[in-house]
Every structure is written in C-alpha cells, then in structure tokens.
Amino acid sequence: VISVLMFVTSGSYAQWVQMPSSPPLYINDVVQSDSVFYLAHGSHGVYKSTDGATTWQLISNGLITNQAKNVYQLLVKGNTIYAATVDGIYKSIDAGSNWVKKSNGINIGPGAIYEFTESIFEHDSSLFTGAWSGIYRSTDGAENWIITNVSGSGPGPKYFVNHSGTLFAARETNNSPYGYKSTDDGITWNPLTSISVPVITYLSESGRLWAGTIHGVWLSTNSGTTWEHRSNGLSPDPYSSSIIRVNGKLVTSLKFGGSGVFFSTDEGMNWEEISEGLPFLNTINKLIVYEDKIIAATSDGLWQRDTSEVVTALEERNRLLVKFKLYPNYPNPFNPETVIRYQLPSSSAVNLDIYNLMGQKIKTLVSAKQSTGSYQVKWDGKNHAGIPVASGVYLYRLKANAGVQSKKMILMR
C-alpha cells in the first residue's frame, strides 16, 4: 500500500509548507552551517541566507555562463566554498561573494562539450569530483586536478561518502558500474559490483551503509559486500535521492515520477509516506534537518515540515491506515476499461484524478463530498474530452481529508 497520511496537530492538518522567500524552481542542493544556508540552483547559480533561511541573496559573481550557473552540488568550509557545475569546479574564498573557475586538469569527456562535474567531496584534505570523464582528485584546494584510475565517458559519481575509512561513490547511470569504492583514501577506485542498481546517494552510520538507488533503499551491514533491499511501501519508481535520520527514524525522499517523502520506524523494512502539502510529482533532491524542521530542496523551491510530525506519524498511521485505502485497479494491465476501488474513514471532500507520468492531469473521475464507506469507479481510458488516450503507464491519485494515495496502472490497447 502506498499511502500519504494527513496528520492532525492542534486542530489543523500537519503538512509541508513552502519556506517564505524561497528562491524559485530547481534547487539541486542545500548546505547549512549554523544559521547560514547556501543553495545550489539549477539555472541561477548560488543563493545565500544569513538569517536561518528567512531571506536570500543571489551570490553568483564570477559564475558568468549559463553552464556555470547550473550548480549541482556545494561544499562549504568556512568562507571557502566549492561549487560543482556543468562548467566545472568553481571556488570562492569570500563566502560566495566572488567565484573563480578551478578546473585545471579536468578533461571534457568524449561526447560532451562541458566538464559536467556533478559532485564535490573532501576527505583527509583531498578534494574529489565526479565528471563526465571520470573521478578526479585534488590535493591543493582545487588548483590542480589529477584523474584517478576511473576514466572514460559518461556520467560520473554524483555523491561520495566516507564509511568507516572506505570511500564510496554513487553513480546514477544506466551503464554499470553503478558505484565505486576505495580503500586507499581515493587514490584508486574499484567497481562496486555487489549492488545491481544505479546508486544516487548514501547514508553512513556505525555498522550500516544505506544506499538510495533508482529502485529504492538498500542496506549493507558489511561495508558494501552484500546488500538487502528495504523498500516495502515506497511508491512506484522509487528514485531515493536522500536518506537522513529524524528523531531516530529513517526518512528518505524520492524524485521523478514516484516523488514524495517517506519515513520508517523499523529500519527500512516498511515505509509510510508523509508528503501531504508537497506539489504532486515534485522532484525532491535533498533533505536536511535544521533546528526543529525538515527542509526539502526541490524542483519547486524549499519546503519545510516540523520534525515532531514524524514522531506522531506512527500513531496516526495506526489509526487511519486500515480505514483509508486506495486499492489496486482491476484488471491491470487493462483494455478498454478498469475499476478503481477505495475506502474512506470519514465524510470528506474527495478527488480521484488520472495523471500521465509527466504530471499532466488526464481526467477527474471523482470530485465530490462522500460519506464513510467503500466506493468504486470505472475509467474507460479516455481523457476529459472523451478522447481515448495512448497506451502507457498512468497514475491514479485519491485525495481526501484522511490523506492522499496514488498507484500506477497500465493501459494496453
């Protein structure tokens, strides 16, 4: 069951809200140091806040080209900041006021026209970046870069982590290897052959290494030698883009078609969704915790939610989950029509909508107030204008006071 539960706090629904004055649209990364925040933006460059993310200033002097302003990831070390961009690595030594390109030694890989440095990471005074042409290492503060034994053409690692002295690199690509590991401080790297799906991110804990992949969350308890899939309850197409701990519970964000935020109280064995308030099909790139808030960097700006709501979510889930339910459609795949069933725990305004995988609403099947009980409705594979839609994968989404649930179905003509 894929569920999004609406939790009640002090008489009102708890949910995600967009942060005041949040910079617009695509945010790839958010980094926080005390009350200072930096954002990596997908087209504007870098934003900075010195008042706890209340107001923002664009700090992109020196990020001249559009490619330089497409920032993937940031590394903050006091007043020194590194930005991994489409146009290579940029460095600021004055807290972001001015930027200088520092990509000496980084090659433009075959088939590319820019460096495409998608990550920046520090370990034992060495810097690492994953570029289109391989993994690079710098020992002089990004003045010079030396390619490691990993070279070639294609997307480089988008994320690095140090797990008990072993470095891991995540490679989100359709071509293996899907990750690398190094046991000599990043001088040489070996393919991570023990995991069979592209890796997006990692969370390192004592005795545990979590991997967020294009097929959900995986766990290794032996430094990446073997992996266990832990994704029960995540939505279809679970691209796990970030994994954090909140009040002792695991929280992961998903991006693309299965987007949302999910939490687990049993170490990833089961997941429940807490995405209410977030835009539908919003891409979530990173989660962080600041004071009593979870902050999400998304394709629609910054969003926040109280961490206390993750604590109370389990109690509310136990109260509502068995009563508020969207069932799998039948038949599935289908042609020409299918039946969608759902159950309501209380009288509520109800919307049941059909979407394509681009997030476009195809048809509204239900838009009415309904009483407690079970319901079913047919969809004949036509849009709002009565025109048959093409074969393919579609999402059906149920929204009521008790929460939001969505599932995937396949139309085959």
XYZ file of N, CA and C in Angstrom, residues 27 30 44 142 179 189 237 244 261 270 282 289 316 318 357 365 368 370:
54
model
N 16.118 23.534 -7.206
C 17.213 23.567 -6.237
C 17.818 22.170 -6.159
N 21.203 21.871 -0.866
C 21.132 22.848 0.213
C 22.158 22.445 1.263
N 20.341 29.563 -11.785
C 20.701 30.897 -11.298
C 22.083 30.966 -10.674
N 41.866 22.488 -5.068
C 41.236 22.600 -6.392
C 42.054 23.398 -7.389
N 28.470 2.133 -8.995
C 29.157 2.774 -7.891
C 30.599 2.305 -7.834
N 40.184 3.383 -7.312
C 38.785 3.028 -7.108
C 38.477 1.708 -7.804
N 8.436 3.417 -8.992
C 9.603 4.146 -9.499
C 10.295 4.928 -8.382
N 18.112 10.408 5.502
C 18.574 11.045 6.729
C 17.904 10.371 7.925
N 8.059 12.056 0.243
C 8.907 11.850 1.415
C 8.296 10.719 2.234
N 9.645 -1.274 6.395
C 8.389 -0.744 5.876
C 8.453 0.779 5.890
N 6.505 16.509 -7.577
C 7.609 17.426 -7.320
C 8.890 16.616 -7.131
N 18.047 18.473 8.181
C 17.342 18.871 9.396
C 17.990 20.135 9.934
N -0.758 8.115 14.167
C -1.817 8.459 13.228
C -1.948 7.409 12.132
N -1.384 4.199 12.463
C -2.082 3.052 13.019
C -3.587 3.302 13.124
N 2.670 10.286 -16.744
C 3.929 10.308 -15.997
C 4.630 11.656 -16.055
N -12.080 11.672 -12.185
C -13.133 10.667 -12.083
C -14.125 10.998 -10.979
N -16.213 15.269 -5.369
C -17.468 15.396 -4.629
C -17.225 15.117 -3.154
N -18.098 12.813 -0.085
C -18.604 11.460 0.075
C -18.575 11.054 1.539
